[in-house]
Every structure is written in C-alpha cells, then in structure tokens.
Tab-separated table of C-alpha atoms and ligand atoms in Angstrom:
chain	number	residue	atom	x	y	z
A	3	MET	CA	-9.380	-15.793	-6.580
A	4	GLN	CA	-10.177	-12.432	-7.947
A	5	LEU	CA	-8.855	-8.984	-6.574
A	6	ILE	CA	-11.008	-6.027	-7.112
A	7	GLY	CA	-8.854	-3.146	-7.272
A	8	SER	CA	-7.064	-0.475	-9.418
A	9	VAL	CA	-3.454	-0.377	-10.829
A	10	PRO	CA	-2.281	2.824	-9.059
A	11	SER	CA	-3.731	1.827	-5.467
A	12	PRO	CA	-0.630	1.045	-3.277
A	13	TYR	CA	-2.637	-1.286	-1.156
A	14	VAL	CA	-3.879	-3.457	-4.193
A	15	ARG	CA	-0.230	-3.394	-5.536
A	16	ARG	CA	0.757	-5.005	-2.162
A	17	ILE	CA	-1.371	-8.041	-3.025
A	18	ARG	CA	-0.361	-8.001	-6.703
A	19	ILE	CA	3.384	-7.925	-5.983
A	20	TRP	CA	2.971	-10.740	-3.263
A	21	ALA	CA	0.891	-13.041	-5.500
A	22	LEU	CA	3.640	-12.557	-8.276
A	23	GLN	CA	6.350	-13.518	-5.852
A	24	ASN	CA	4.542	-16.359	-4.529
A	25	ASN	CA	3.152	-17.795	-7.642
A	26	CYS	CA	-0.392	-17.287	-6.387
A	27	ASN	CA	-2.893	-16.928	-9.219
A	28	ILE	CA	-5.074	-13.986	-8.577
A	29	GLU	CA	-6.871	-12.111	-11.468
A	30	LEU	CA	-7.106	-8.383	-10.980
A	31	ILE	CA	-10.502	-6.786	-11.867
A	32	SER	CA	-9.306	-3.026	-12.409
A	33	LEU	CA	-11.923	-0.539	-11.673
A	34	ASP	CA	-11.995	3.296	-11.723
A	35	ILE	CA	-13.515	3.350	-8.244
A	36	PHE	CA	-14.688	7.047	-8.523
A	37	SER	CA	-16.495	6.494	-11.949
A	38	ALA	CA	-20.259	6.139	-12.078
A	39	GLN	CA	-19.887	2.908	-14.130
A	40	ASP	CA	-17.431	1.269	-11.902
A	41	ARG	CA	-18.302	2.367	-8.345
A	42	PRO	CA	-21.179	0.018	-7.937
A	43	LYS	CA	-18.995	-2.876	-8.734
A	44	MET	CA	-16.941	-2.083	-5.754
A	45	ALA	CA	-19.893	-0.888	-3.451
A	46	ASN	CA	-21.681	-4.052	-4.030
A	47	LYS	CA	-18.804	-6.162	-2.533
A	48	ASN	CA	-17.515	-3.735	0.267
A	49	PRO	CA	-19.837	-1.467	2.268
A	50	ALA	CA	-16.602	0.614	3.372
A	51	ARG	CA	-16.200	1.374	-0.494
A	52	LYS	CA	-12.544	0.817	-0.560
A	53	ILE	CA	-10.162	-1.399	-2.369
A	54	PRO	CA	-8.498	-3.991	-2.407
A	55	ILE	CA	-11.296	-6.687	-2.108
A	56	LEU	CA	-10.409	-10.274	-2.460
A	57	ILE	CA	-13.036	-12.906	-3.748
A	58	ASP	CA	-12.223	-16.565	-3.041
A	59	GLY	CA	-15.281	-18.598	-3.828
A	60	ASP	CA	-17.868	-17.713	-1.214
A	61	LEU	CA	-15.580	-15.548	0.892
A	62	THR	CA	-15.157	-11.750	0.113
A	63	LEU	CA	-12.415	-9.941	2.221
A	64	SER	CA	-11.608	-6.241	2.327
A	65	ASP	CA	-8.623	-4.549	3.478
A	66	SER	CA	-5.050	-5.285	2.446
A	67	ASN	CA	-3.979	-6.465	5.835
A	68	SER	CA	-6.792	-9.013	6.263
A	69	ILE	CA	-6.025	-10.227	2.627
A	70	ILE	CA	-2.465	-10.716	3.231
A	71	ARG	CA	-3.197	-12.505	6.469
A	72	TYR	CA	-5.554	-14.791	4.722
A	73	LEU	CA	-3.281	-15.467	1.859
A	74	LEU	CA	-0.247	-16.428	4.397
A	75	GLU	CA	-2.622	-18.811	6.184
A	76	LYS	CA	-3.985	-20.201	2.931
A	77	THR	CA	-0.330	-20.924	1.633
A	78	GLY	CA	0.980	-22.241	4.960
A	79	LYS	CA	3.380	-19.220	5.466
A	80	SER	CA	4.027	-17.714	8.775
A	81	LYS	CA	2.361	-14.719	9.906
A	82	LEU	CA	4.009	-11.416	11.136
A	83	ASN	CA	5.210	-11.325	14.541
A	84	TRP	CA	4.215	-8.415	16.863
A	85	PRO	CA	7.208	-6.172	16.097
A	86	GLN	CA	6.569	-6.605	12.524
A	87	GLU	CA	2.845	-5.723	12.927
A	88	HIS	CA	3.958	-2.604	14.443
A	89	LEU	CA	6.100	-1.769	11.519
A	90	LEU	CA	3.204	-2.524	9.160
A	91	THR	CA	0.957	-0.440	11.263
A	92	THR	CA	3.455	2.461	10.850
A	93	ILE	CA	3.468	1.969	7.020
A	94	ASN	CA	-0.236	1.902	6.946
A	95	ALA	CA	-0.453	5.100	9.036
A	96	CYS	CA	1.850	7.009	6.557
A	97	ASN	CA	-0.234	5.664	3.615
A	98	ASP	CA	-3.596	6.400	5.038
A	99	SER	CA	-2.497	9.958	5.824
A	100	LEU	CA	-1.338	10.411	2.214
A	101	VAL	CA	-4.567	8.945	0.738
A	102	GLU	CA	-6.476	11.440	3.007
A	103	MET	CA	-4.575	14.260	1.880
A	104	LEU	CA	-4.713	13.268	-1.780
A	105	LEU	CA	-8.484	13.189	-1.544
A	106	CYS	CA	-8.366	16.736	0.254
A	107	GLU	CA	-6.293	17.996	-2.652
A	108	ARG	CA	-8.736	16.550	-5.177
A	109	SER	CA	-11.583	18.265	-3.239
A	110	GLY	CA	-9.837	21.518	-3.958
A	111	LEU	CA	-8.166	21.960	-0.407
A	112	ASP	CA	-4.874	23.561	0.263
A	113	THR	CA	-3.268	20.785	2.321
A	114	GLN	CA	-0.364	22.956	3.044
A	115	SER	CA	-2.326	25.481	4.904
A	116	ASP	CA	-2.100	25.843	8.623
A	117	ALA	CA	-5.029	23.752	9.670
A	118	LEU	CA	-5.324	21.221	12.415
A	119	PHE	CA	-6.232	18.160	10.185
A	120	PHE	CA	-3.343	19.080	7.603
A	121	ASN	CA	-0.814	19.771	10.329
A	122	LEU	CA	-1.567	16.337	11.898
A	123	GLN	CA	-1.155	14.427	8.509
A	124	ASN	CA	2.013	16.270	7.490
A	125	GLU	CA	3.563	15.568	10.907
A	126	ARG	CA	2.620	11.873	10.695
A	127	VAL	CA	3.897	11.433	7.323
A	128	ALA	CA	7.203	13.046	8.017
A	129	GLN	CA	7.573	11.234	11.387
A	130	THR	CA	6.589	7.730	10.050
A	131	LEU	CA	9.075	7.947	7.128
A	132	HIS	CA	11.926	8.958	9.447
A	133	TYR	CA	10.918	5.990	11.730
A	134	LEU	CA	10.919	3.622	8.971
A	135	ASN	CA	14.271	4.931	7.604
A	136	ASP	CA	15.689	4.085	11.187
A	137	HIS	CA	14.272	0.485	11.302
A	138	LEU	CA	14.522	-0.472	7.641
A	139	CYS	CA	17.739	-2.368	8.392
A	140	ASP	CA	16.545	-4.212	11.660
A	141	ASP	CA	16.349	-7.962	11.216
A	142	GLU	CA	12.540	-8.143	11.628
A	143	PHE	CA	11.950	-5.644	8.898
A	144	LYS	CA	14.542	-7.288	6.572
A	145	SER	CA	13.318	-10.709	6.981
A	146	CYS	CA	9.682	-10.027	6.174
A	147	GLU	CA	8.523	-10.044	2.722
A	148	CYS	CA	5.213	-8.266	3.370
A	149	LEU	CA	7.002	-5.455	5.133
A	150	ASN	CA	9.323	-5.036	2.174
A	151	ILE	CA	6.465	-5.171	-0.308
A	152	SER	CA	4.319	-2.688	1.667
A	153	LEU	CA	7.110	-0.166	2.127
A	154	TYR	CA	8.015	-0.412	-1.595
A	155	CYS	CA	4.440	0.347	-2.643
A	156	LEU	CA	4.062	3.299	-0.367
A	157	LEU	CA	7.465	4.862	-1.773
A	158	ASP	CA	6.681	4.132	-5.312
A	159	TRP	CA	3.080	5.682	-4.852
A	160	ILE	CA	4.724	8.784	-3.210
A	161	CYS	CA	6.901	9.127	-6.239
A	162	PHE	CA	4.363	8.457	-8.738
A	163	ARG	CA	1.863	10.935	-7.336
A	164	GLU	CA	4.611	13.436	-6.185
A	165	LEU	CA	3.197	13.516	-2.733
A	166	THR	CA	6.310	14.187	-0.505
A	167	ASP	CA	10.092	14.062	-0.534
A	168	PHE	CA	11.870	11.325	1.158
A	169	SER	CA	15.373	11.988	-0.440
A	170	ALA	CA	16.755	12.937	3.053
A	171	GLN	CA	16.127	9.468	4.241
A	172	PRO	CA	19.084	7.432	2.912
A	173	GLN	CA	17.927	4.057	3.731
A	174	LEU	CA	14.588	4.517	2.195
A	175	VAL	CA	16.280	5.723	-0.941
A	176	LYS	CA	18.650	2.793	-1.013
A	177	PHE	CA	15.743	0.265	-0.401
A	178	TYR	CA	13.411	1.880	-3.059
A	179	GLU	CA	16.098	1.742	-5.694
A	180	ALA	CA	16.967	-1.963	-5.089
A	181	PHE	CA	13.247	-3.086	-4.864
A	182	SER	CA	12.477	-1.188	-8.093
A	183	GLN	CA	14.616	-3.683	-9.868
A	184	ARG	CA	12.606	-6.660	-8.979
A	185	GLN	CA	10.421	-8.159	-11.734
A	186	ALA	CA	7.307	-7.972	-9.769
A	187	ALA	CA	7.669	-4.321	-9.234
A	188	LYS	CA	8.279	-3.853	-12.861
A	189	ASN	CA	5.354	-5.751	-13.862
A	190	THR	CA	2.922	-3.916	-11.541
A	191	ASN	CA	4.313	-0.335	-12.310
A	192	PRO	CA	1.387	2.093	-12.352
A	193	ARG	CA	3.130	4.262	-15.064
A	194	LEU	CA	2.547	1.647	-17.565
A	195	LYS	CA	-0.561	0.949	-19.543
A	196	PHE	CA	-2.089	-2.380	-18.770
B	6	GSH	N1	-6.693	0.020	5.162
B	6	GSH	C1	-7.285	-0.217	3.818
B	6	GSH	C2	-7.097	1.087	2.987
B	6	GSH	C3	-7.481	0.829	1.703
B	6	GSH	C4	-7.599	2.362	0.971
B	6	GSH	O1	-7.624	3.273	1.605
B	6	GSH	N2	-7.878	2.211	-0.369
B	6	GSH	C5	-7.927	3.358	-1.154
B	6	GSH	C6	-7.309	3.151	-2.542
B	6	GSH	S1	-5.627	3.407	-2.461
B	6	GSH	C7	-9.455	3.520	-1.413
B	6	GSH	O2	-10.190	2.710	-1.703
B	6	GSH	N3	-9.887	4.809	-1.273
B	6	GSH	C8	-11.350	5.124	-1.592
B	6	GSH	C9	-11.863	6.154	-0.679
B	6	GSH	O3	-11.101	6.450	0.490
B	6	GSH	O4	-12.936	6.484	-0.668
B	6	GSH	C10	-6.273	-1.338	3.219
B	6	GSH	O5	-5.240	-1.650	3.740
B	6	GSH	O6	-6.725	-1.891	2.418
C-alpha cells in the first residue's frame, strides 16, 4: 500500500502512526502539495485535492477517516462505536478549523480580526479543545487507539505550527506529554528531516 501525503500533515500522520503501531507496511509518498511540481501527483488521485490518499492495488481512498475505517476492516479490527465516532468528529472539527485558519494566514489575512468566519473558527477551536480535555479520561476514549492517535497528531501539529495554546487544559497536556514518548510518535516527528 502507498500513502500519498506529507510529513507535517496531522491527517497523514494519523495513518502513519497507526501503521507503525500495527505492523502494517505502508510506503509514504511525500509531496509538497502546494508546489507546481508535486500538485498534479495529488490532484490526479483525488479531485478534492487533499491528503492523505491511500492506494491499495486498484483501490484509491481519500480522507483519513475512510482510510482508517478501511485499514481496521482489512486487518480484522473493530470499528469505532458511535460515542467514539462523535469524539473523532470533534477532533476533526478542531483540526479542520485550524487548517482553514492556517490557509487564511498564509493568504495574508488577519485571523485574529473581528470577522464572522474567524470568530466561528476561534470559538470552535477553543470549545472542542475544552470538550476533549473533559472527555479524554472516558473509557471509550482511553480504549480507542484511533482516537488517541488522532488527538496526539492534532496537539503536536498545534505545537509544531504554534496555532493555539492548550496549556490551560491539564488533561490534554498530560496526554500530549505521555504520547510524545511513544516510538511511533518519535519516528513521525515533523520537526525531523526525513
Ligand atoms: N477530512 C480530511 C482532511 C484532510 C486535509 O484537510 N488535509 C490537508 C493537509 S493537513 C490538505 O490536504 N489541505 C489542502 C487544502 O486544503 O487545499 C481527512 O480527514 O483526511
């Protein structure tokens, strides 16, 4: 299997960490998706022009959520239950808002200005992080590898890109520090040159 993606992307990193922790051999094809040279390689495989993209023989899948569902099914592991799906959707909502805001910043916009779009994203980011802090110790969160990986990838990307401050959320801080010690986290660290 091949994974089209990039090293910094938190969504791509979810798949890479899951694959490392589950001895699943997936080759990363690392692209700079905004460069003229690499963009067609992504666009040819995904009309939505987003990464990650998984290629398994004749099958092409985009979106980290579909990819993880596919890998769980392929390896005979149980899927997320509905409360776990809700938690994953909450992580995704925070991550998506931060991606949009980063793209706005890179477009020269002031994301701290008092505009409806920015206010909605900033509110969503703050509230989802607060909610995740409160639910991190729930059994359905603790027992779900995919949720742990997805949350770690979000938090480490927040730190790496200096996107927001979650130091007031003690459970998030504790979780982040513990997960950072895992080998798969170290092996996929976007700060390292690959
Ligand atoms: N829902 C998608 C989100 C993927 C996503 O937003 N990927 C970012 C990279 S982190 C991307 O490709 N952005 C390109 C763009 O928005 O144009 C998933 O879970 O895979």
